[in-house]
Tab-separated table of C-alpha atoms in Angstrom:
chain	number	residue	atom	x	y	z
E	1	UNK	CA	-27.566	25.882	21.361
E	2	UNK	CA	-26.121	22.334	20.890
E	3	UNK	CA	-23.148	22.998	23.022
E	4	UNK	CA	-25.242	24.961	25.834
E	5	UNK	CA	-28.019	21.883	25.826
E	6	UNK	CA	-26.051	18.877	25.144
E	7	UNK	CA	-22.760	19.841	26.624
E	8	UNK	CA	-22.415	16.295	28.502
E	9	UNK	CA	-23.511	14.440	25.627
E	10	UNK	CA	-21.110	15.844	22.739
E	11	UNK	CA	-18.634	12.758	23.222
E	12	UNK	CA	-21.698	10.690	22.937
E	13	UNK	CA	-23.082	11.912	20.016
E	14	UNK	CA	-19.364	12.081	18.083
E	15	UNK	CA	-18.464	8.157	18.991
E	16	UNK	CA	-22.157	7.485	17.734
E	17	UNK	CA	-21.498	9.500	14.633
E	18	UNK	CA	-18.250	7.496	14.082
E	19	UNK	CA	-20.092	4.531	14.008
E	20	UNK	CA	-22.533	5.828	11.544
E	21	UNK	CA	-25.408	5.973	13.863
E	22	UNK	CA	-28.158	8.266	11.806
E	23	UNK	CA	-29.930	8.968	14.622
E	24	UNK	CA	-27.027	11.016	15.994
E	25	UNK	CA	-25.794	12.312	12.861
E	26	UNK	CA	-29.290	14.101	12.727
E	27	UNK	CA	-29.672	15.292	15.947
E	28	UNK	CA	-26.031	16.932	15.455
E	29	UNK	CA	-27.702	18.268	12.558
E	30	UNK	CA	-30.501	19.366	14.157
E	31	UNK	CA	-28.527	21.217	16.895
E	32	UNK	CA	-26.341	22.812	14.289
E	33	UNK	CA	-27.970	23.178	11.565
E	34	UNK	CA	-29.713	26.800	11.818
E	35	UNK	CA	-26.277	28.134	13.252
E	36	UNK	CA	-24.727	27.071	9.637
E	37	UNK	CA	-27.421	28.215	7.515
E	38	UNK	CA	-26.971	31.355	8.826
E	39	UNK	CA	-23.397	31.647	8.536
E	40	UNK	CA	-23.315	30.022	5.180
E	41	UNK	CA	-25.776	32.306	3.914
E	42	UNK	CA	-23.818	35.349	5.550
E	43	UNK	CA	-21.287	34.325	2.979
E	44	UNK	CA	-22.950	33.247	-0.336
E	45	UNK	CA	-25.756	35.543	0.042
E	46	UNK	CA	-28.433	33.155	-1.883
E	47	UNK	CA	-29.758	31.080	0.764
E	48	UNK	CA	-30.865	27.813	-1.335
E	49	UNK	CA	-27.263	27.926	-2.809
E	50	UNK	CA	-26.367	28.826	1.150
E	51	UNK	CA	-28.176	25.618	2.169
E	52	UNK	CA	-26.399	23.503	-0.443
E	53	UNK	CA	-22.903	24.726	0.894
E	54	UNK	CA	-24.163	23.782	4.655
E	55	UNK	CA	-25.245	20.016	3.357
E	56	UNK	CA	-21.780	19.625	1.408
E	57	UNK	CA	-20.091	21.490	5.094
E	58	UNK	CA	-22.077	18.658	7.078
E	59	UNK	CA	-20.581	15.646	4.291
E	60	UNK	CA	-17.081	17.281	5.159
E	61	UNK	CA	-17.877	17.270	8.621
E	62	UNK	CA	-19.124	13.456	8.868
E	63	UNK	CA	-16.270	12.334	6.654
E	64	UNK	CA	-13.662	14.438	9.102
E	65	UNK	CA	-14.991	13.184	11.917
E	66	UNK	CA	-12.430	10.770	12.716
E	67	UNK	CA	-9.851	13.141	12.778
E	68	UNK	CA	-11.487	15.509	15.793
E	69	UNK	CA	-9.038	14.615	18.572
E	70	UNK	CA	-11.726	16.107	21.132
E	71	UNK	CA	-9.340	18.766	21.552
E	72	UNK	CA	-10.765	22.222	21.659
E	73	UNK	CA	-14.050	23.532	21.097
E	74	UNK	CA	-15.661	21.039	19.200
E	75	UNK	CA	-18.460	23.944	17.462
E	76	UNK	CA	-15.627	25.627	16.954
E	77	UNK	CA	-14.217	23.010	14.970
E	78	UNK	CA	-17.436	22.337	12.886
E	79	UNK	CA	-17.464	25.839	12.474
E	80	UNK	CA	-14.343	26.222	10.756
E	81	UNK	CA	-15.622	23.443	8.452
E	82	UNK	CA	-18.341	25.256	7.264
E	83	UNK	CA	-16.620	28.519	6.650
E	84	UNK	CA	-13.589	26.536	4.527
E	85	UNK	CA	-16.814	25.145	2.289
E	86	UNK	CA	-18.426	28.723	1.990
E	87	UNK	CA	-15.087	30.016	0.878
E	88	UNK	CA	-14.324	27.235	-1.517
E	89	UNK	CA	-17.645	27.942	-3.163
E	90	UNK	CA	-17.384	31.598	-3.320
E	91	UNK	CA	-13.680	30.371	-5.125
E	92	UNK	CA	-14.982	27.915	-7.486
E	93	UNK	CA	-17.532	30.005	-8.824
E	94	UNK	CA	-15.306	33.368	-9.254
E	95	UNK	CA	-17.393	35.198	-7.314
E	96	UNK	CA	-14.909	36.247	-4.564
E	97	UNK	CA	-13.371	39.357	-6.451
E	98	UNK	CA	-11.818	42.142	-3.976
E	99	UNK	CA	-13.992	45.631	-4.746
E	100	UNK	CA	-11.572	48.525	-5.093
E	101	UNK	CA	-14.477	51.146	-4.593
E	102	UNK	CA	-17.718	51.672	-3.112
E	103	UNK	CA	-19.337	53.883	-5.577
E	104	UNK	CA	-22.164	50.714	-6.481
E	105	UNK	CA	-22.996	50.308	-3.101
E	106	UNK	CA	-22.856	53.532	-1.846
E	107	UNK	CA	-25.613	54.324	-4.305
E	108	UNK	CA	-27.963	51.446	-3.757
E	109	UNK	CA	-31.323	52.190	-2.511
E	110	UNK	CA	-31.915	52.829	1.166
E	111	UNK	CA	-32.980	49.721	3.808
E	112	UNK	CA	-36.167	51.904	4.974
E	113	UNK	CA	-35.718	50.700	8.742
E	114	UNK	CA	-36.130	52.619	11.661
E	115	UNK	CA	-34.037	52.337	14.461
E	116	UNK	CA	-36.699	50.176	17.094
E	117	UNK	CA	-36.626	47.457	13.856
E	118	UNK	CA	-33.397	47.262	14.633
E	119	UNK	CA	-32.735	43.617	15.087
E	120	UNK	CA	-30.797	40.680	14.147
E	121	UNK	CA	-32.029	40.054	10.604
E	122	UNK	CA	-31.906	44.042	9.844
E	123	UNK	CA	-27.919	43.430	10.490
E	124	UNK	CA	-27.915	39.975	8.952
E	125	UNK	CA	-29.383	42.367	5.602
E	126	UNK	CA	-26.994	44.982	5.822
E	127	UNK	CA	-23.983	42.445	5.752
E	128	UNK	CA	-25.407	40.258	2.760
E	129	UNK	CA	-25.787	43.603	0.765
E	130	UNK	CA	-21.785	44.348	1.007
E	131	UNK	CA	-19.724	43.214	-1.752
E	132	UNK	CA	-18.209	39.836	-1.941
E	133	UNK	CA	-15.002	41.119	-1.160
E	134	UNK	CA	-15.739	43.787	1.977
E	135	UNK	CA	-18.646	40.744	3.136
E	136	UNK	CA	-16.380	38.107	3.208
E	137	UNK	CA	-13.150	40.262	4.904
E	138	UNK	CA	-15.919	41.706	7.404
E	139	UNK	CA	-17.423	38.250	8.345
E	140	UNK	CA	-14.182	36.620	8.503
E	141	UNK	CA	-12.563	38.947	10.758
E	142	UNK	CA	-15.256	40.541	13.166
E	143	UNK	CA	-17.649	37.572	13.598
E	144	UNK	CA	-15.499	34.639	13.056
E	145	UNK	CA	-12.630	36.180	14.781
E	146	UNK	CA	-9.542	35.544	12.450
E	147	UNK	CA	-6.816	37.680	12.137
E	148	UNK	CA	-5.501	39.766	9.022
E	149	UNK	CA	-2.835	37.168	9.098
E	150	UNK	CA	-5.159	33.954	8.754
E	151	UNK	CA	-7.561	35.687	6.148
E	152	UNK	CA	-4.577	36.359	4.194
E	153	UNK	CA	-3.739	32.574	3.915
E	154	UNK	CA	-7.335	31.617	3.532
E	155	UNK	CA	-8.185	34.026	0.478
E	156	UNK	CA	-4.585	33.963	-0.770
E	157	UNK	CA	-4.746	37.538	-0.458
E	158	UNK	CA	-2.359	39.875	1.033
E	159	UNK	CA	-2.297	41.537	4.780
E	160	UNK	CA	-2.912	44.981	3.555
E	161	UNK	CA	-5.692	44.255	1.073
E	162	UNK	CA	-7.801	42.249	3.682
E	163	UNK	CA	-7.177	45.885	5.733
E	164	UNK	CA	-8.431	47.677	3.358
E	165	UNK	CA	-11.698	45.161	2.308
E	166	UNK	CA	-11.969	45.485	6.104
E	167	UNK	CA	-11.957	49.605	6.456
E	168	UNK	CA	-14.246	49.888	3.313
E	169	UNK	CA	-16.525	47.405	4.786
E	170	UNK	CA	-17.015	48.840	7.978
E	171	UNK	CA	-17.154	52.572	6.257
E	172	UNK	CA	-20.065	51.280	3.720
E	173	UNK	CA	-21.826	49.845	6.832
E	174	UNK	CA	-21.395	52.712	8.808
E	175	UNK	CA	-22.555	54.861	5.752
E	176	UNK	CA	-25.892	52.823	5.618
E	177	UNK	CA	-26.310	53.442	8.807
E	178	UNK	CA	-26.331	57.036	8.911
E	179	UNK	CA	-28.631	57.434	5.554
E	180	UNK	CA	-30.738	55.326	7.217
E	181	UNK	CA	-30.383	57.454	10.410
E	182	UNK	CA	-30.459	54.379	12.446
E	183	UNK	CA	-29.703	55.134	16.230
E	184	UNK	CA	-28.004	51.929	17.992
E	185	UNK	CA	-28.960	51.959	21.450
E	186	UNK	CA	-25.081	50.656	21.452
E	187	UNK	CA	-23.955	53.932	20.544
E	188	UNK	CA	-25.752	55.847	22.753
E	189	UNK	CA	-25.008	53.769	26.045
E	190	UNK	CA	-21.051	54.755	24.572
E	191	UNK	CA	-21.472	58.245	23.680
F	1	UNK	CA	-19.573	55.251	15.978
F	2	UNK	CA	-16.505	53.751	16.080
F	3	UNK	CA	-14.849	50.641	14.281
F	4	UNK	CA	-14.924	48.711	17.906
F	5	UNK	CA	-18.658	49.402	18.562
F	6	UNK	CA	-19.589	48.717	15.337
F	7	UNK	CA	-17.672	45.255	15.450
F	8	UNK	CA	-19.504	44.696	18.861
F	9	UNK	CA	-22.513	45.022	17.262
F	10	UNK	CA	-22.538	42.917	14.507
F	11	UNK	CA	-20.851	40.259	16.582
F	12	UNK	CA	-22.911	39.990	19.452
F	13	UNK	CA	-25.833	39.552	17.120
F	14	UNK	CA	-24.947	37.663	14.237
F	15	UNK	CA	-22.670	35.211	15.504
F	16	UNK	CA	-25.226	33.002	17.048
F	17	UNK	CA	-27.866	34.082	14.748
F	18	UNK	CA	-30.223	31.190	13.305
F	19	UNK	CA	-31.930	30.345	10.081
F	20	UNK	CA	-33.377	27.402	9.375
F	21	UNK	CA	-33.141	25.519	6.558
F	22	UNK	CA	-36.062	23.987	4.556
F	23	UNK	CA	-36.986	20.600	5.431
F	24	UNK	CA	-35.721	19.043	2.243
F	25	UNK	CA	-32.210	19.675	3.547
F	26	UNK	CA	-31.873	16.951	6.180
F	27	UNK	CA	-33.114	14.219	3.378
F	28	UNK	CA	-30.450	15.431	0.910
F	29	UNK	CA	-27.670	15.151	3.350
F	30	UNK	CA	-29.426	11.874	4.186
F	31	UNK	CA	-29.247	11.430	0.965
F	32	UNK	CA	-25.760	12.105	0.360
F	33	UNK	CA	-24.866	10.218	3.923
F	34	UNK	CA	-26.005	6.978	1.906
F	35	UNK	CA	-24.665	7.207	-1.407
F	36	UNK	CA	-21.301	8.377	0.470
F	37	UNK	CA	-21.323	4.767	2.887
F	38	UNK	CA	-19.265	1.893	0.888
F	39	UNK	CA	-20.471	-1.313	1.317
F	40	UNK	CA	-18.253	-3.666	3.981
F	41	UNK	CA	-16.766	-5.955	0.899
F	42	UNK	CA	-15.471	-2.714	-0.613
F	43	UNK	CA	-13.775	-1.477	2.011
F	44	UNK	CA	-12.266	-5.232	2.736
F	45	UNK	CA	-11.359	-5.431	-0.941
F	46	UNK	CA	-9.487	-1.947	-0.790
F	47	UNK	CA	-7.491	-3.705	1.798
F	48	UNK	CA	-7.245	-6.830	0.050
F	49	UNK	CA	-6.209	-5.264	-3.415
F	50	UNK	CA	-3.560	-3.033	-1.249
F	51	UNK	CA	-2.282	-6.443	0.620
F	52	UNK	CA	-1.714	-8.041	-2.796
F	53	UNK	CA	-0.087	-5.379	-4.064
F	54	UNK	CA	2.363	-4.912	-1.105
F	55	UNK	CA	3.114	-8.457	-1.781
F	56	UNK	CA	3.601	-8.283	-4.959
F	57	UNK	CA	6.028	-5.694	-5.138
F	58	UNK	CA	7.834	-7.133	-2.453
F	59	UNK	CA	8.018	-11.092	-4.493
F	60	UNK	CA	9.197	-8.757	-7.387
F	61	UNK	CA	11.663	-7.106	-5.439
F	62	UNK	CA	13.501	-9.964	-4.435
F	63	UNK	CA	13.197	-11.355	-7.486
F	64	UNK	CA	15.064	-8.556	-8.878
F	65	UNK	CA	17.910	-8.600	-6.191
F	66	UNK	CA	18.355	-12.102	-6.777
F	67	UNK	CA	18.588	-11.939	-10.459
F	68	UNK	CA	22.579	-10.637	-11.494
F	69	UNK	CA	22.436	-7.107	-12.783
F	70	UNK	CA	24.225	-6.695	-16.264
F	71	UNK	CA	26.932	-5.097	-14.063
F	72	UNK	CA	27.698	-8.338	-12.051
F	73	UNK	CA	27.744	-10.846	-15.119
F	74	UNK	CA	30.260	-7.762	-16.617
F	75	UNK	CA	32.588	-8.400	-13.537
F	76	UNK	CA	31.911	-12.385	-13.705
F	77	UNK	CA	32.734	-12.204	-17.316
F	78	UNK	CA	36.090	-9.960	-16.255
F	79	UNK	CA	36.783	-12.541	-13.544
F	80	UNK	CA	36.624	-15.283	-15.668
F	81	UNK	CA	38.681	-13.402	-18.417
F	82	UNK	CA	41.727	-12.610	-15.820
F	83	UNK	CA	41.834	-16.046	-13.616
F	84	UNK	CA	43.092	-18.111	-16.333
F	85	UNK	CA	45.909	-15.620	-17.355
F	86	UNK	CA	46.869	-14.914	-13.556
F	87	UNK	CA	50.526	-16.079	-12.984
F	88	UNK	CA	51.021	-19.117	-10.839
F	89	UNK	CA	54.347	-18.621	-10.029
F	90	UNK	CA	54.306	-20.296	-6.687
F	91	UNK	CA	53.296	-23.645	-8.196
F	92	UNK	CA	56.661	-23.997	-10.401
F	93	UNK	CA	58.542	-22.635	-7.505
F	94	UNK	CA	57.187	-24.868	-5.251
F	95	UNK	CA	58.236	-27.517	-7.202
F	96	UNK	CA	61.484	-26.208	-8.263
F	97	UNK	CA	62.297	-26.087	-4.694
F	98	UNK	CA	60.771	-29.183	-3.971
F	99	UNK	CA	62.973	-30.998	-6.244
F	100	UNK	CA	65.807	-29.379	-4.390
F	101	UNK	CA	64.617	-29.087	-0.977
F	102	UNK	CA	63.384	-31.937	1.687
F	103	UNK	CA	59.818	-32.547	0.177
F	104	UNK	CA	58.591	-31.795	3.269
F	105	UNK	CA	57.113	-28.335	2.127
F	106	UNK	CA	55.726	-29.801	-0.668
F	107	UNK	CA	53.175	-31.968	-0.640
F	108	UNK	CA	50.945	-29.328	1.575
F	109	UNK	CA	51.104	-27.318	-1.997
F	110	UNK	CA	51.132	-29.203	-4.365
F	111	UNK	CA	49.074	-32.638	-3.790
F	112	UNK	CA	46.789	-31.765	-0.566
F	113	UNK	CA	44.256	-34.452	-1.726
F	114	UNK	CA	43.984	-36.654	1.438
F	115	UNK	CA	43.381	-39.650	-0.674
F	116	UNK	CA	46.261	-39.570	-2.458
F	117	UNK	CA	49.549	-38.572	-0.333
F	118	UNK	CA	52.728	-37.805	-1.689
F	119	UNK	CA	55.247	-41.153	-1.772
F	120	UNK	CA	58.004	-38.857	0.398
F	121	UNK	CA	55.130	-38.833	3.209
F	122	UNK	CA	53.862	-41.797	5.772
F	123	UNK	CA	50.292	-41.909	4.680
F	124	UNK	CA	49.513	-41.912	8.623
F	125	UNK	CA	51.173	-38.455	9.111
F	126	UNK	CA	49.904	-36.057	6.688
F	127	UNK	CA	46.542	-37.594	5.280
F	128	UNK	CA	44.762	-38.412	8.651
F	129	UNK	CA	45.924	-35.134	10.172
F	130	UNK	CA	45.225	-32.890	7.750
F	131	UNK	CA	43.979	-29.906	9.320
F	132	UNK	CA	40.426	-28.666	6.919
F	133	UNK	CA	41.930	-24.993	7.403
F	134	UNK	CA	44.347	-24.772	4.332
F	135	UNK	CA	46.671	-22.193	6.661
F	136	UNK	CA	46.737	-24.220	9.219
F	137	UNK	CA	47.771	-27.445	6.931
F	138	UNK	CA	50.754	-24.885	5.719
F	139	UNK	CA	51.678	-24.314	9.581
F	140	UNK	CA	51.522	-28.006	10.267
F	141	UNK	CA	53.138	-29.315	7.291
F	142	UNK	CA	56.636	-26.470	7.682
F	143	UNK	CA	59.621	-28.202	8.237
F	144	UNK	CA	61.489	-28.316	11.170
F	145	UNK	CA	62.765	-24.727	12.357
F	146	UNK	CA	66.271	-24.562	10.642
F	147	UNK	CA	64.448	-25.569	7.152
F	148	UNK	CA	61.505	-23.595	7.142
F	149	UNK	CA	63.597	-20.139	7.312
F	150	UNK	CA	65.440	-21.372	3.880
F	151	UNK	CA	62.110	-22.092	2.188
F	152	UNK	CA	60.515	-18.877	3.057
F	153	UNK	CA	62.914	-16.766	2.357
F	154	UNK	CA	63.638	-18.406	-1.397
F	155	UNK	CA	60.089	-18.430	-1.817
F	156	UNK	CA	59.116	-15.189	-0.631
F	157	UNK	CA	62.377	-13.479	-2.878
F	158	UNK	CA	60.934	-14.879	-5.724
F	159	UNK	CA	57.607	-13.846	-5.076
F	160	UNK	CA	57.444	-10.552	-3.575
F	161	UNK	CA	57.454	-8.541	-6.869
F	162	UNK	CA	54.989	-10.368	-8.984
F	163	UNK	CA	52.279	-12.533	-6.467
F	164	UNK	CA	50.223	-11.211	-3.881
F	165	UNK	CA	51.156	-11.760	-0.612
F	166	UNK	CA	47.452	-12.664	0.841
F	167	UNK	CA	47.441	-16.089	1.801
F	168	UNK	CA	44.010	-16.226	1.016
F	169	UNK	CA	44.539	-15.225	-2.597
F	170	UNK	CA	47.649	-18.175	-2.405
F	171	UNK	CA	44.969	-20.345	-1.457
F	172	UNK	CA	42.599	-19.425	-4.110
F	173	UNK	CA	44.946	-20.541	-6.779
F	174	UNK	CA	46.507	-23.656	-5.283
F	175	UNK	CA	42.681	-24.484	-4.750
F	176	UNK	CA	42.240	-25.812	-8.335
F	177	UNK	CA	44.809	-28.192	-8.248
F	178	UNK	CA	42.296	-29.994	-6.370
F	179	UNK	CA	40.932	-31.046	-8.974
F	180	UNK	CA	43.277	-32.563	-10.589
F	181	UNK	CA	42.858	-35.555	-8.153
F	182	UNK	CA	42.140	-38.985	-10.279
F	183	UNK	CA	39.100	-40.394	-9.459
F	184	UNK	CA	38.166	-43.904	-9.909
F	185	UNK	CA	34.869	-44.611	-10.913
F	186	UNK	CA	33.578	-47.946	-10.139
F	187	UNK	CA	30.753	-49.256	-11.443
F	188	UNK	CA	28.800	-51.838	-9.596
F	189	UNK	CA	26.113	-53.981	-11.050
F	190	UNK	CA	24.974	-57.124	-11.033
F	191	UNK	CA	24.202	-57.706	-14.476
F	192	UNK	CA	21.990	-59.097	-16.888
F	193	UNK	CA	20.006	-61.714	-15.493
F	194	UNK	CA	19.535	-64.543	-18.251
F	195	UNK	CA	16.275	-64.805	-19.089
F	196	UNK	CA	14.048	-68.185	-19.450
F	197	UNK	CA	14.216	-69.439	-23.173
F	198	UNK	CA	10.682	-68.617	-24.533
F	199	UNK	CA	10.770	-71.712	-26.912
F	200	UNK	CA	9.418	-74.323	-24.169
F	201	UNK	CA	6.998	-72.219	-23.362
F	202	UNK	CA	5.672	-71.660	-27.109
F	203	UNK	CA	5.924	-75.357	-27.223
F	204	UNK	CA	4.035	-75.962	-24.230
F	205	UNK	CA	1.336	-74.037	-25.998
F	206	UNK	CA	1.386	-75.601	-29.236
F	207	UNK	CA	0.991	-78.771	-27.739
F	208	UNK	CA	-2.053	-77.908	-25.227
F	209	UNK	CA	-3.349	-76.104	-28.682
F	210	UNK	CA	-2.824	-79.585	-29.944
F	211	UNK	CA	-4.668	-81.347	-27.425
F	212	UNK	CA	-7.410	-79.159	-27.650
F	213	UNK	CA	-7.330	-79.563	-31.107
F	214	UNK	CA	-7.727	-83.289	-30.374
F	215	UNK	CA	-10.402	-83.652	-28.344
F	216	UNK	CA	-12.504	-81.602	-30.569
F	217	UNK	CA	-11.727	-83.904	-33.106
F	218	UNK	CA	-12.823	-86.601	-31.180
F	219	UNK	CA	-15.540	-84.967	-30.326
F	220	UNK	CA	-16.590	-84.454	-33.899
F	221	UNK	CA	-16.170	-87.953	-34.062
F	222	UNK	CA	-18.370	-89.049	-31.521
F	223	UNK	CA	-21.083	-86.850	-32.589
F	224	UNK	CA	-21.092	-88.115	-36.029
F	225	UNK	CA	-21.032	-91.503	-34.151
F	226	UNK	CA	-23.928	-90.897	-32.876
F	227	UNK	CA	-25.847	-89.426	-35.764
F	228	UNK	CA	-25.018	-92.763	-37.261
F	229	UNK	CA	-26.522	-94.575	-35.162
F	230	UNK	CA	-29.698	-92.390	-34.819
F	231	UNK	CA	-29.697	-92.791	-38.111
F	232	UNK	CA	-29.564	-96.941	-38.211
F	233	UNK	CA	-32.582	-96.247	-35.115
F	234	UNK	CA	-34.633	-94.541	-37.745
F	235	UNK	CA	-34.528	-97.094	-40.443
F	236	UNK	CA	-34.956	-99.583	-37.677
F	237	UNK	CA	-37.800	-98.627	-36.543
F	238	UNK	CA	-39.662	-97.648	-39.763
F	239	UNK	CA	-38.416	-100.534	-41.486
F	240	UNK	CA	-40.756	-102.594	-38.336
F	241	UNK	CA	-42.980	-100.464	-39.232
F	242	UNK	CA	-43.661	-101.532	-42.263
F	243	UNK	CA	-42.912	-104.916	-41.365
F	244	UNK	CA	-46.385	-104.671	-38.558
């Protein structure tokens, strides 16, 4: 993790980024650049088009640079920078539509997992399989950590909509779940 | 299991979860990163071009504010239209009264030019002391106390209902008068100077032309002299010649 490794040097590399230093803009990409994939591609799905979004997300954050006042978490900044692109893609190419139902989904074919293949990339499937709407609601509020309030600004959408991409979004997953009859070792250490 | 566990879940694992991007990536952005950096004179030009523009607006600006609107040269034209026309009422009153009264009050009014005082006054008293502040010069030049209340109050009954009572405004309109002082214009100058008659000169030439003329002729005549006697040399000499 960039902030976990380089913790001292962060200043460092942001007043060598400022000056255009190359050599630091990389190794900020470096550090950060698997993160955003990730979380680009959580978004958009496709992950060449997911990798295009994270270059134009590392422009924005180069040209923004100047206006980090070093106040706050500075990842957490970045991050913010790279879900703002992912959105503004999903926008400019009409693909972020709010799903009323779940009857599509609900009858797409089964994962095939058990539950010891249980892992990272298994959940990282199950989310980029949700519709646009219920993917982007459930990534926005559970992993980034915004509130119903904030979504509703950044989508334009209303409070109880983005509660109600949420619940479907967490009943789909749960239903793929159970067809799948995966057994979390989460949910048996609560019960 | 529940919305909070599953929330748990998917946050604890995907939030930190990595995928790398191809290689190509980094040389796009580096890519972009370059195509993106504008060269040092564009950036100085930017502020250059935004300089000249500032200062051009501002040269403009002023330009504009100094420049009379089409509403000021309406109120210049009204100005003009209306001063002509305004009563002067305290100039034939003043010298009504004048002809009547001591002429003490008068010549403040009426004939302030310094270089010209009025024949009722010393020149000594009222020209050199002449105060420059036209209220003042009114103070100054009042008759004694016993006078002063009769010419005010005549004055003043007269004037109340059709003059303005600002002395400044009373000023304003006596002001022209100033003109009216005679000015003699003297012109100074030496004159034309009388220039040297050209005709000795011309002669002067004519007669060195002359000269000249004259000593070429002699010189023609000397030459011809001497072909002469080159010539008497030649038959001299053949005619020994012949002779031998």
């Amino acid at each position: 993790m960039f902030l976990s490794k380089t913790f001292t040097k962060e200043p460092d590399i942001v007043k060598r980024c400022l000056r255009g230093d190359r050599k630091a803009q990389r190794e900020l990409y470096e550090a950060n650049a698997g993160k955003f994939h990730s979380l680009c591609i959580r978004y958009v799905k496709n992950s060449m088009v997911a990798e295009d979004v994270m270059i134009e997300g590392f422009m924005k954050i180069f040209e923004k640079l100047p206006q980090y006042e070093g106040k706050g978490n500075f990842e957490g900044w970045m991050r913010k920078i790279m879900v703002t692109q992912s959105l503004l893609y999903l926008r400019d190419n009409k693909n972020l539509l709010m799903e009323i139902n779940l009857d599509g989904q609900e009858n797409s074919p089964a994962m095939g997992v058990t539950d010891h293949d249980l892992n990272c990339q298994d959940l990282f499937q199950l989310i980029a399989e949700l519709p646009v709407g219920f993917r982007t609601v459930f990534n926005l509020y559970v992993i980034e950590g915004y509130s119903h309030r904030e979504i509703q600004d950044m989508l334009g959408i209303s409070e109880s909509t983005s509660k109600s991409q949420l619940s479907r979004a967490r009943a789909a997953l749960k239903n793929r779940l159970s067809k799948e009859s995966y057994q979390l070792k989460e949910t048996k250490n609560h019960g | 299991m529940d919305d909070k566990h599953l929330d748990t879940l998917f946050r604890e694992k995907l939030s930190n979860h990595e995928i790398k991007p191809s290689p190509r990536a980094w040389f796009k952005l580096e890519q972009q990163l370059a195509e993106n950096k504008k060269p040092l004179w564009l950036i100085w030009g930017q502020y250059a071009a935004g300089f000249l523009l500032l200062l051009g607006i501002g040269i403009g600006y002023q330009y504009w504010n100094q420049t009379p609107s089409e509403l000021g040269k309406e109120l210049i034209t009204e100005i003009a239209q209306i001063q002509p026309t305004a009563p002067a009422p305290m100039d034939t009153v003043t010298v009504e009264k004048a002809s009547e009264a001591p002429p003490l009050f008068q010549p403040a009014l009426i004939k302030p030019a310094p270089s010209k005082p009025a024949p009722a006054y010393k020149p000594s008293e009222q020209v050199a002391t002449l105060p420059s502040d036209p209220s003042e010069r009114l103070v100054e030049s009042l008759p004694p106390a016993d006078q002063r209340e009769v010419v005010w109050t005549e004055t003043l009954a007269f004037d109340l209902a059709t003059m303005p009572l600002d002395i400044d405004e009373i000023i304003t309109e006596i002001a022209p008068q100033e003109k009216e002082i005679a000015y003699t214009v003297k012109i100074v100058s030496r004159g034309y100077a009388i220039a040297p008659d050209k005709g000795q000169l011309v002669d002067g030439i004519e007669n060195k032309l002359e000269k000249i003329g004259g000593f070429f002729t002699k010189v023609d005549k000397g030459f011809g002299d001497l072909q002469d006697a080159k010539n008497d040399l030649f038959v001299h000499v053949m005619a020994s010649k012949k002779e031998k």
